[in-house]
Coordinates of C-alpha atoms in Angstrom, one line a residue:
Chain N
M1 CA 95.1 45.3 18.7
L2 CA 98.5 45.0 20.5
K3 CA 99.3 42.4 17.9
F4 CA 99.6 45.2 15.4
A5 CA 102.7 46.3 17.2
A6 CA 104.4 43.0 16.8
A7 CA 103.5 43.0 13.1
L8 CA 105.2 46.4 12.7
G9 CA 108.3 45.0 14.4
V10 CA 107.9 47.1 17.5
C11 CA 109.2 45.4 20.7
A12 CA 106.4 43.6 22.3
V13 CA 107.6 44.5 25.7
L14 CA 107.1 48.2 25.0
A15 CA 103.5 47.5 23.9
H16 CA 102.7 46.2 27.3
P17 CA 101.5 48.9 29.6
A18 CA 103.1 47.2 32.6
F19 CA 106.5 47.8 31.1
A20 CA 105.7 51.2 29.7
A21 CA 107.3 53.3 32.4
A22 CA 110.4 51.3 32.6
P23 CA 112.5 52.6 29.6
A24 CA 113.4 56.3 29.2
A25 CA 110.2 58.1 30.1
P26 CA 107.9 58.0 27.0
T27 CA 106.2 61.2 25.8
V28 CA 102.5 61.6 26.3
N29 CA 101.1 63.5 23.3
K30 CA 98.1 65.6 24.0
G31 CA 96.6 64.9 20.5
D32 CA 96.8 61.1 21.1
T33 CA 95.3 61.5 24.5
A34 CA 92.5 63.7 23.2
W35 CA 91.6 61.1 20.5
M36 CA 91.7 58.2 23.0
M37 CA 89.4 60.0 25.4
T38 CA 87.1 60.8 22.5
S39 CA 87.2 57.2 21.3
T40 CA 86.4 55.9 24.8
V41 CA 83.2 58.0 25.1
L42 CA 82.3 57.0 21.5
V43 CA 82.4 53.4 22.6
L44 CA 80.2 54.3 25.6
M45 CA 77.7 55.8 23.2
M46 CA 77.5 52.4 21.5
I47 CA 76.2 50.8 24.7
L48 CA 73.8 53.5 26.0
P49 CA 72.0 54.5 23.9
G50 CA 73.3 52.6 20.8
L51 CA 73.0 48.9 21.7
A52 CA 70.1 49.6 24.2
L53 CA 68.0 51.1 21.4
F54 CA 69.1 48.6 18.7
Y55 CA 68.3 45.6 20.9
G56 CA 65.3 47.2 22.6
G57 CA 63.6 48.0 19.3
L58 CA 64.0 44.3 18.2
T59 CA 62.1 43.0 21.3
R60 CA 58.4 43.2 21.9
A61 CA 57.0 46.4 23.5
K62 CA 56.4 44.6 26.8
N63 CA 60.2 43.8 27.1
M64 CA 61.6 47.1 25.9
L65 CA 62.6 48.5 29.3
S66 CA 63.9 45.1 30.5
T67 CA 66.2 44.9 27.5
M68 CA 67.5 48.5 27.9
T69 CA 67.9 48.0 31.7
Q70 CA 69.8 44.8 31.4
I71 CA 72.2 46.4 28.9
G72 CA 72.8 49.4 31.0
A73 CA 73.1 47.5 34.3
V74 CA 75.6 44.9 33.1
A75 CA 77.7 47.7 31.5
C76 CA 77.8 49.5 34.9
L77 CA 78.7 46.2 36.6
A78 CA 81.5 45.6 34.1
M79 CA 82.9 49.0 34.7
L80 CA 83.1 48.4 38.5
I81 CA 84.5 44.9 38.2
W82 CA 87.0 46.2 35.6
V83 CA 88.6 48.6 38.1
M84 CA 88.5 46.0 40.9
W85 CA 90.0 42.9 39.2
G86 CA 89.3 43.1 35.5
Y87 CA 92.1 45.4 34.4
T88 CA 94.7 43.6 36.4
M89 CA 93.6 40.2 35.0
A90 CA 93.8 41.4 31.4
F91 CA 96.6 43.9 31.5
G92 CA 98.3 43.6 34.9
D93 CA 101.9 43.2 35.9
G94 CA 103.0 39.9 34.3
G95 CA 101.2 36.6 34.7
N96 CA 101.1 33.8 32.2
D97 CA 99.5 32.9 28.9
F98 CA 96.0 33.2 30.3
I99 CA 95.8 36.0 32.8
S100 CA 98.0 38.9 33.8
G101 CA 98.1 38.5 37.6
F102 CA 96.6 40.6 40.4
G103 CA 99.4 43.2 41.0
K104 CA 97.1 46.0 39.8
A105 CA 94.0 44.9 41.6
F106 CA 91.9 47.9 42.6
L107 CA 94.2 49.9 40.3
A108 CA 97.1 49.6 42.8
G109 CA 99.9 51.9 42.1
I110 CA 98.3 53.8 39.2
T111 CA 98.6 57.6 39.3
P112 CA 97.8 60.4 36.8
D113 CA 101.5 60.1 35.8
S114 CA 101.3 56.4 34.9
T115 CA 101.5 55.7 31.2
A116 CA 100.5 52.9 28.9
A117 CA 102.5 52.2 25.8
T118 CA 101.2 52.6 22.2
F119 CA 102.4 51.0 19.1
T120 CA 105.1 53.6 18.5
T121 CA 108.4 53.4 20.6
G122 CA 108.6 56.2 23.1
V123 CA 104.9 57.3 22.6
A124 CA 102.5 56.7 25.4
I125 CA 99.0 57.6 26.7
P126 CA 98.0 58.1 30.3
E127 CA 97.3 54.7 31.8
Y128 CA 93.9 56.0 33.2
V129 CA 92.8 56.7 29.6
F130 CA 93.9 53.2 28.5
I131 CA 92.1 51.7 31.4
C132 CA 88.9 53.6 30.5
F133 CA 89.2 52.7 26.8
Q134 CA 89.5 49.0 27.6
M135 CA 86.8 49.2 30.2
T136 CA 84.2 50.2 27.6
F137 CA 85.2 47.0 25.6
A138 CA 84.5 44.8 28.6
A139 CA 81.2 46.6 29.1
I140 CA 79.9 46.3 25.6
T141 CA 80.9 42.7 25.2
I142 CA 78.8 41.4 28.1
A143 CA 76.0 43.6 26.9
L144 CA 76.2 42.0 23.4
V145 CA 75.9 38.5 24.9
L146 CA 72.5 39.4 26.3
G147 CA 71.0 39.7 22.8
S148 CA 70.3 36.0 22.7
V149 CA 68.7 35.7 26.2
V150 CA 66.4 38.7 26.4
E151 CA 62.7 38.4 27.0
R152 CA 63.0 35.5 29.5
M153 CA 66.0 35.8 31.7
K154 CA 65.6 37.1 35.3
F155 CA 67.3 40.4 36.0
S156 CA 69.1 39.0 39.0
A157 CA 70.3 36.1 36.8
V158 CA 71.7 38.5 34.2
M159 CA 73.7 40.3 36.9
V160 CA 75.2 37.1 38.4
F161 CA 75.9 35.7 34.9
A162 CA 77.7 39.0 33.9
A163 CA 79.9 39.0 37.0
V164 CA 81.0 35.4 36.5
W165 CA 81.3 35.5 32.7
L166 CA 83.5 38.6 32.7
T167 CA 85.8 37.1 35.3
I168 CA 86.3 33.6 33.7
V169 CA 85.7 34.4 30.0
Y170 CA 86.2 38.0 29.0
F171 CA 89.3 39.0 31.1
P172 CA 91.4 35.9 30.1
I173 CA 90.5 36.1 26.4
A174 CA 91.3 39.9 26.4
H175 CA 94.6 39.0 28.0
M176 CA 95.3 36.2 25.5
V177 CA 94.7 38.4 22.5
W178 CA 95.9 41.8 23.5
A179 CA 98.6 41.5 26.2
S180 CA 102.1 40.8 25.1
G181 CA 102.3 37.8 27.4
G182 CA 99.0 36.4 26.1
L183 CA 98.6 33.1 24.3
F184 CA 97.1 34.4 21.0
F185 CA 99.5 37.4 21.0
K186 CA 102.5 35.1 21.1
M187 CA 100.9 32.9 18.4
G188 CA 100.8 35.9 16.2
A189 CA 97.0 36.1 15.8
L190 CA 95.8 39.3 14.2
D191 CA 92.9 41.1 16.0
F192 CA 92.9 44.8 15.6
A193 CA 89.9 45.9 17.6
G194 CA 88.5 42.8 19.1
G195 CA 86.9 40.5 16.5
T196 CA 87.9 37.6 18.7
V197 CA 87.7 39.1 22.1
V198 CA 84.4 40.9 21.6
H199 CA 82.4 39.4 18.8
I200 CA 83.3 35.7 18.5
N201 CA 83.4 35.6 22.3
A202 CA 80.1 37.3 22.7
G203 CA 78.4 35.4 19.9
V204 CA 79.4 32.0 21.0
S205 CA 78.6 32.8 24.6
A206 CA 75.2 34.1 23.5
L207 CA 74.5 30.8 21.6
V208 CA 75.5 28.6 24.6
A209 CA 73.5 30.7 27.1
S210 CA 70.4 30.7 24.9
L211 CA 70.6 26.9 24.5
I212 CA 70.8 26.4 28.3
L213 CA 68.0 29.0 28.9
G214 CA 65.6 27.5 26.4
K215 CA 63.3 29.0 23.9
R216 CA 60.9 31.9 24.6
I217 CA 57.3 30.8 25.1
G218 CA 55.7 30.8 21.7
Y219 CA 58.9 30.6 19.7
P220 CA 58.8 29.9 16.8
T221 CA 55.0 29.4 16.3
E222 CA 53.7 32.7 17.7
R223 CA 54.2 36.0 16.1
I224 CA 57.3 37.5 17.9
V225 CA 58.3 40.6 15.9
P226 CA 60.3 43.7 16.6
H227 CA 58.2 46.4 18.3
S228 CA 60.0 49.4 16.8
L229 CA 62.3 49.2 13.9
T230 CA 62.5 53.0 14.1
L231 CA 64.4 52.7 17.4
T232 CA 66.5 49.8 15.9
G233 CA 67.4 52.2 13.1
V234 CA 68.5 54.9 15.5
G235 CA 70.5 52.4 17.5
T236 CA 72.2 51.2 14.3
G237 CA 73.3 54.7 13.5
L238 CA 74.7 55.3 17.0
L239 CA 76.5 52.0 16.9
W240 CA 78.1 52.9 13.5
V241 CA 79.3 56.3 14.8
G242 CA 80.5 54.8 18.1
W243 CA 82.3 52.0 16.2
F244 CA 84.9 54.6 15.0
G245 CA 86.0 54.9 18.6
F246 CA 86.1 51.1 18.8
N247 CA 88.1 50.6 15.6
A248 CA 90.1 53.8 15.0
G249 CA 90.6 54.1 18.8
S250 CA 92.3 50.7 18.8
A251 CA 95.3 52.3 17.0
L252 CA 95.9 53.9 20.5
E253 CA 97.2 57.0 18.7
A254 CA 95.8 59.6 16.3
N255 CA 97.8 58.6 13.3
G256 CA 97.7 56.9 9.9
S257 CA 96.8 53.5 11.3
A258 CA 93.8 55.1 13.0
G259 CA 93.0 56.7 9.6
L260 CA 93.2 53.3 7.9
A261 CA 90.9 51.8 10.5
M262 CA 88.5 54.7 10.0
I263 CA 88.2 54.4 6.2
N264 CA 87.8 50.6 6.5
T265 CA 85.0 51.2 9.1
F266 CA 83.2 53.4 6.6
V267 CA 83.5 51.3 3.4
A268 CA 83.2 47.7 4.8
T269 CA 80.0 48.8 6.6
A270 CA 78.6 50.5 3.6
S271 CA 79.3 47.4 1.5
A272 CA 77.7 45.1 4.1
G273 CA 74.6 47.2 4.5
L274 CA 73.8 47.0 0.8
F275 CA 74.8 43.4 0.3
W276 CA 72.4 42.1 3.0
M277 CA 69.6 43.8 1.1
L278 CA 70.9 42.3 -2.1
A279 CA 70.9 38.9 -0.5
E280 CA 67.2 39.4 0.5
R281 CA 66.4 40.4 -3.1
V282 CA 68.2 37.4 -4.6
N283 CA 66.1 35.2 -2.2
G284 CA 62.9 36.6 -3.5
H285 CA 62.2 39.1 -0.7
K286 CA 62.0 42.8 -0.5
G287 CA 65.1 44.8 0.6
S288 CA 64.1 45.5 4.2
A289 CA 65.0 48.1 6.8
L290 CA 65.9 45.5 9.3
G291 CA 68.0 43.8 6.7
F292 CA 69.8 47.1 6.1
C293 CA 70.5 47.5 9.8
S294 CA 71.6 43.9 10.2
G295 CA 74.0 44.3 7.3
I296 CA 75.5 47.4 8.8
I297 CA 76.2 45.5 12.1
A298 CA 77.5 42.5 10.2
G299 CA 79.9 44.7 8.3
L300 CA 81.1 46.5 11.5
V301 CA 81.7 43.2 13.2
A302 CA 83.6 41.7 10.3
V303 CA 85.8 44.7 9.9
T304 CA 86.7 44.9 13.6
P305 CA 89.6 42.5 13.5
A306 CA 90.6 43.8 10.1
A307 CA 90.2 47.5 10.7
G308 CA 93.9 48.5 10.7
N309 CA 94.9 45.2 9.1
S310 CA 93.3 45.6 5.6
G311 CA 93.3 47.9 2.7
P312 CA 90.0 49.7 1.9
F313 CA 89.2 47.4 -1.0
G314 CA 89.9 44.3 1.1
A315 CA 87.5 45.7 3.7
I316 CA 84.8 46.2 1.1
V317 CA 85.0 42.6 0.0
L318 CA 85.2 41.4 3.7
G319 CA 82.1 43.4 4.5
A320 CA 80.1 42.0 1.6
V321 CA 81.1 38.4 2.2
A322 CA 80.3 38.6 6.0
S323 CA 77.0 40.3 5.3
V324 CA 75.8 37.6 2.9
I325 CA 77.0 34.7 5.1
C326 CA 75.3 36.3 8.2
F327 CA 72.1 36.6 6.2
Y328 CA 72.0 32.9 5.6
A329 CA 73.0 32.2 9.2
V330 CA 70.0 34.0 10.6
S331 CA 67.5 33.2 7.9
V332 CA 68.4 29.6 7.1
L333 CA 70.7 28.1 9.7
K334 CA 68.9 29.4 12.8
P335 CA 65.4 28.1 11.8
K336 CA 66.9 24.8 10.7
L337 CA 68.7 24.2 14.0
G338 CA 65.8 25.6 16.0
Y339 CA 67.7 27.5 18.7
D340 CA 66.2 30.7 20.0
D341 CA 68.9 33.3 19.7
A342 CA 66.4 36.1 20.2
L343 CA 68.2 39.0 18.6
D344 CA 70.7 37.1 16.5
A345 CA 73.7 37.8 18.7
F346 CA 75.3 34.5 17.5
G347 CA 74.1 34.8 13.9
I348 CA 75.6 38.3 13.4
H349 CA 78.3 38.7 16.0
G350 CA 79.5 35.1 16.3
I351 CA 79.4 34.2 12.6
G352 CA 80.4 37.7 11.4
G353 CA 83.3 37.7 13.9
M354 CA 84.6 34.4 12.6
I355 CA 84.4 35.5 9.0
G356 CA 86.3 38.7 10.0
A357 CA 88.9 36.9 12.0
V358 CA 89.7 34.4 9.2
G359 CA 89.3 37.0 6.5
T360 CA 91.8 39.2 8.2
A361 CA 94.5 36.7 7.3
I362 CA 93.6 37.2 3.7
V363 CA 93.1 41.0 3.5
Y364 CA 96.3 41.7 5.5
A365 CA 98.3 40.6 2.5
P366 CA 100.2 43.5 0.8
S367 CA 99.4 41.9 -2.6
L368 CA 95.7 42.6 -1.8
G369 CA 96.3 46.1 -0.6
G370 CA 96.8 45.2 3.1
P371 CA 99.4 46.6 5.4
G372 CA 101.4 43.3 5.8
K373 CA 105.0 43.0 5.2
P374 CA 106.1 41.8 1.7
D375 CA 107.0 38.3 3.0
F376 CA 103.5 37.8 4.6
A377 CA 102.1 34.3 4.0
I378 CA 98.3 34.1 3.9
G379 CA 98.2 30.3 4.4
G380 CA 100.2 30.2 7.7
Q381 CA 98.2 33.2 9.0
I382 CA 94.9 31.5 8.3
V383 CA 96.0 28.5 10.4
T384 CA 97.0 30.9 13.3
Q385 CA 93.7 32.7 13.0
L386 CA 91.7 29.4 13.0
A387 CA 93.6 28.2 16.0
A388 CA 92.8 31.5 17.9
V389 CA 89.1 31.3 16.8
A390 CA 88.8 27.6 17.8
T391 CA 90.4 28.2 21.2
T392 CA 88.1 31.2 21.8
I393 CA 85.0 29.1 20.9
V394 CA 85.9 26.4 23.3
W395 CA 86.9 28.8 26.1
A396 CA 83.8 30.9 25.7
A397 CA 81.5 27.9 25.5
I398 CA 82.9 26.2 28.7
G399 CA 83.0 29.5 30.6
T400 CA 79.4 30.3 29.6
V401 CA 78.2 27.0 30.8
I402 CA 79.8 27.6 34.2
A403 CA 78.5 31.2 34.4
T404 CA 74.9 30.2 33.3
Y405 CA 74.7 27.4 35.8
A406 CA 76.1 29.6 38.6
A407 CA 73.3 32.1 37.8
K408 CA 70.8 29.3 37.7
A409 CA 71.9 28.0 41.1
L410 CA 71.7 31.4 42.7
T411 CA 68.6 32.9 41.0
G412 CA 66.7 30.3 39.2
L413 CA 67.7 31.8 35.8
R414 CA 64.4 32.1 34.1
V415 CA 61.3 34.2 34.9
A416 CA 58.0 32.5 35.7
P417 CA 55.8 31.8 32.6
E418 CA 53.2 34.4 33.8
V419 CA 55.9 37.1 34.0
E420 CA 57.2 36.1 30.6
R421 CA 53.7 36.3 29.1
E422 CA 53.0 39.6 30.7
G423 CA 56.4 41.0 29.8
L424 CA 59.6 41.5 31.8
D425 CA 59.0 45.3 32.0
L426 CA 56.2 44.9 34.5
G427 CA 57.3 41.6 35.9
E428 CA 60.9 42.5 36.7
H429 CA 61.0 46.3 36.9
G430 CA 57.4 47.3 37.7
E431 CA 57.1 49.8 34.9
R432 CA 56.1 49.9 31.2
A433 CA 57.9 51.5 28.3
Y434 CA 54.8 52.9 26.8
N435 CA 51.7 54.3 28.4
Y436 CA 49.2 55.2 25.8
Chain C
M1 CA 16.1 56.1 9.9
K2 CA 18.9 53.9 8.7
L3 CA 22.4 53.1 10.1
V4 CA 24.9 52.8 7.4
I5 CA 28.1 50.9 8.4
A6 CA 31.0 50.9 6.0
I7 CA 34.3 49.1 6.3
I8 CA 36.8 51.0 4.1
K9 CA 40.5 51.3 3.4
P10 CA 42.0 53.8 5.9
F11 CA 43.5 56.1 3.3
K12 CA 40.1 56.6 1.7
L13 CA 38.7 58.4 4.7
D14 CA 39.1 62.0 3.4
E15 CA 37.4 61.2 0.1
V16 CA 34.5 59.4 1.8
R17 CA 34.0 62.2 4.2
E18 CA 33.9 64.8 1.4
A19 CA 31.4 62.6 -0.6
L20 CA 29.2 62.2 2.5
T21 CA 29.2 65.9 3.3
E22 CA 28.1 66.6 -0.3
A23 CA 25.3 64.0 0.0
G24 CA 24.0 66.0 3.1
V25 CA 25.2 63.9 6.0
A26 CA 25.7 65.9 9.1
G27 CA 27.9 63.6 11.2
M28 CA 29.7 60.3 11.3
T29 CA 31.6 58.0 13.7
V30 CA 34.9 56.5 12.7
T31 CA 36.7 53.6 14.4
E32 CA 40.0 51.9 13.6
V33 CA 39.3 48.2 13.2
K34 CA 41.0 45.0 12.0
G35 CA 39.6 42.2 10.1
F36 CA 39.7 40.1 7.0
G37 CA 37.6 39.2 4.0
R38 CA 38.7 37.8 0.7
Q39 CA 42.0 39.8 1.1
K40 CA 43.0 37.4 3.9
G41 CA 46.1 39.2 5.2
Q42 CA 49.6 40.3 4.6
T43 CA 53.1 38.7 5.0
E44 CA 55.8 40.4 7.0
I45 CA 59.4 39.2 6.9
Y46 CA 61.9 40.0 9.7
R47 CA 65.5 38.7 9.2
G48 CA 64.2 35.9 7.0
A49 CA 61.4 34.8 9.4
E50 CA 58.0 35.1 7.8
Y51 CA 54.9 36.1 9.6
S52 CA 51.5 36.2 7.9
T53 CA 49.0 38.4 9.6
N54 CA 45.5 37.4 8.8
M55 CA 44.0 40.7 10.1
V56 CA 44.2 43.8 7.9
P57 CA 43.8 47.3 9.4
K58 CA 40.6 49.1 8.2
L59 CA 38.3 51.9 9.2
K60 CA 34.7 51.5 10.2
I61 CA 32.4 54.4 9.5
E62 CA 28.9 54.7 11.0
V63 CA 26.4 57.1 9.7
V64 CA 22.8 57.4 10.8
C65 CA 20.5 59.2 8.3
A66 CA 16.9 59.6 7.2
A67 CA 15.6 56.5 5.5
D68 CA 15.2 58.2 2.1
L69 CA 18.8 59.6 2.2
A70 CA 20.3 56.1 2.8
P71 CA 20.5 55.0 -0.9
K72 CA 22.4 58.3 -1.6
V73 CA 24.8 57.7 1.3
V74 CA 25.5 54.2 0.2
E75 CA 26.1 55.3 -3.3
A76 CA 28.5 58.1 -2.1
I77 CA 30.5 55.7 0.0
Q78 CA 30.6 53.1 -2.8
A79 CA 31.9 55.6 -5.3
S80 CA 34.4 57.4 -3.1
A81 CA 35.9 54.4 -1.3
N82 CA 36.4 52.4 -4.5
T83 CA 39.9 51.7 -5.8
G84 CA 39.0 48.6 -7.9
A85 CA 41.5 46.5 -5.9
I86 CA 40.8 43.7 -3.5
G87 CA 40.1 44.8 0.1
D88 CA 38.0 47.9 -0.7
G89 CA 35.5 47.0 2.0
K90 CA 31.8 46.5 2.5
I91 CA 28.7 48.6 3.3
F92 CA 25.8 47.4 5.5
V93 CA 22.5 49.2 6.0
L94 CA 20.4 48.6 9.2
D95 CA 17.1 50.0 10.6
V96 CA 17.3 52.4 13.5
G97 CA 14.5 52.5 16.0
Q98 CA 15.2 55.8 17.8
A99 CA 17.7 58.7 18.0
V100 CA 18.1 61.2 20.8
R101 CA 20.3 64.3 21.0
I102 CA 21.6 64.3 24.6
R103 CA 22.0 68.0 24.9
T104 CA 18.5 69.1 23.9
G105 CA 16.4 66.0 24.1
E106 CA 15.4 66.3 20.5
T107 CA 14.4 62.9 19.0
D108 CA 14.7 61.0 15.7
E109 CA 15.5 62.9 12.5
T110 CA 15.8 66.3 14.2
A111 CA 18.4 64.8 16.4
L112 CA 20.7 63.7 13.5

């Protein structure tokens, strides 16, 4: 996101919130502020109810509440950790390539008059708004990771995992990508709204966590099917609407760049929703509702890094390509490799994020309708993107191993087989989703 | 008296009910059931994962009637539940020893 500033030739120092107040006091525009506050609550809508219903509908009826509760609870935990040590680690007052230091721990020194810079010189938004906006990203990313481990992980293990994972995986990667002193930012990696930070990070972590946790009882021989595609459909719609806050909000202002991110979030997603169904048809199946929903999510994921970094037609192609590749990832690759990524967090967020991150280097080119400068070179940018993606994969994988084993040491990680058979709703929370 | 049990396709219920009323049947019991015959089952596909379900949802209708009415009841169900496609269902006819209306204590055919 902040990388966009460098691409426009805006001084990177100004893009860093820590330095925002230093030069002649920047103006806070009420329109920008209103849009950023709106975007922030739109992203919150993606978590509860969006992701909770999307994921919940995909689980079995006996695990519906468990899935929703895990998502809501880790989001709450992320919000509290964010104001304690998350914000300062990602966007604090200096630091190195990997973290920003602890000078703003517990939001030290921040007042209603503090500002955070945007991508335009002299334009700022209130720092509290920036903190809240970024807070929702941390909250949804840890919630996304849970998609691979639902239906078998203890609630206590989920909470321990979330606290450790956010600290050692999410905050450093958010810093690396978005803060002006971050490693990927300095490399020149493009990531408009978090393709690397949110989706590749969450997807890879999901895969690693599910491998450590093991398969659900009965997978893949028993019939484990979504209990309510209706709710998954509702969740899909809420995610798509919320994603406008995610993507168009990442412009940090209510301007043309936000408008570009907005149109791309429409058309890339539309293209991806249809192309998943087309891929099903080509493979001899019927175009399915779940396929439609999956395509929508794949398109949203793929357009995230490209939202303000692509022209609308580049976004359409990106959505279509990501959708088809994600279809093969979940329907061919997953059964072949045999891992139990329960709700396809890796197959859609991980794979879709990687396609989006690498594809951004292509669709950014002005010759393809992107917003890059005339001298933009696709080849070099692809190398930069691949380096950022590869580093994220390694970082997320190692961090997830540590976080998962920490959770295992403290809680035992996995529920007892009887609880798993009976369902985590009753076993972990003492209630059921549906009483007929 | 006879007990006529029919397994039918769920969407055929209204037609069967009309046909039975016309044939002079006063009451019936309907249950949602699952099973399989020659139709075997259906295939569902979720994100590329195939699941074949070997049980198909059906309705079971139970009608008790006077013995001489039974052929007419069977004929009415056979005609109204028929689509010509596989999975239309089956009809069984059993003997009934006794019938009692709980409210009045009436027995056998007057209790139907």
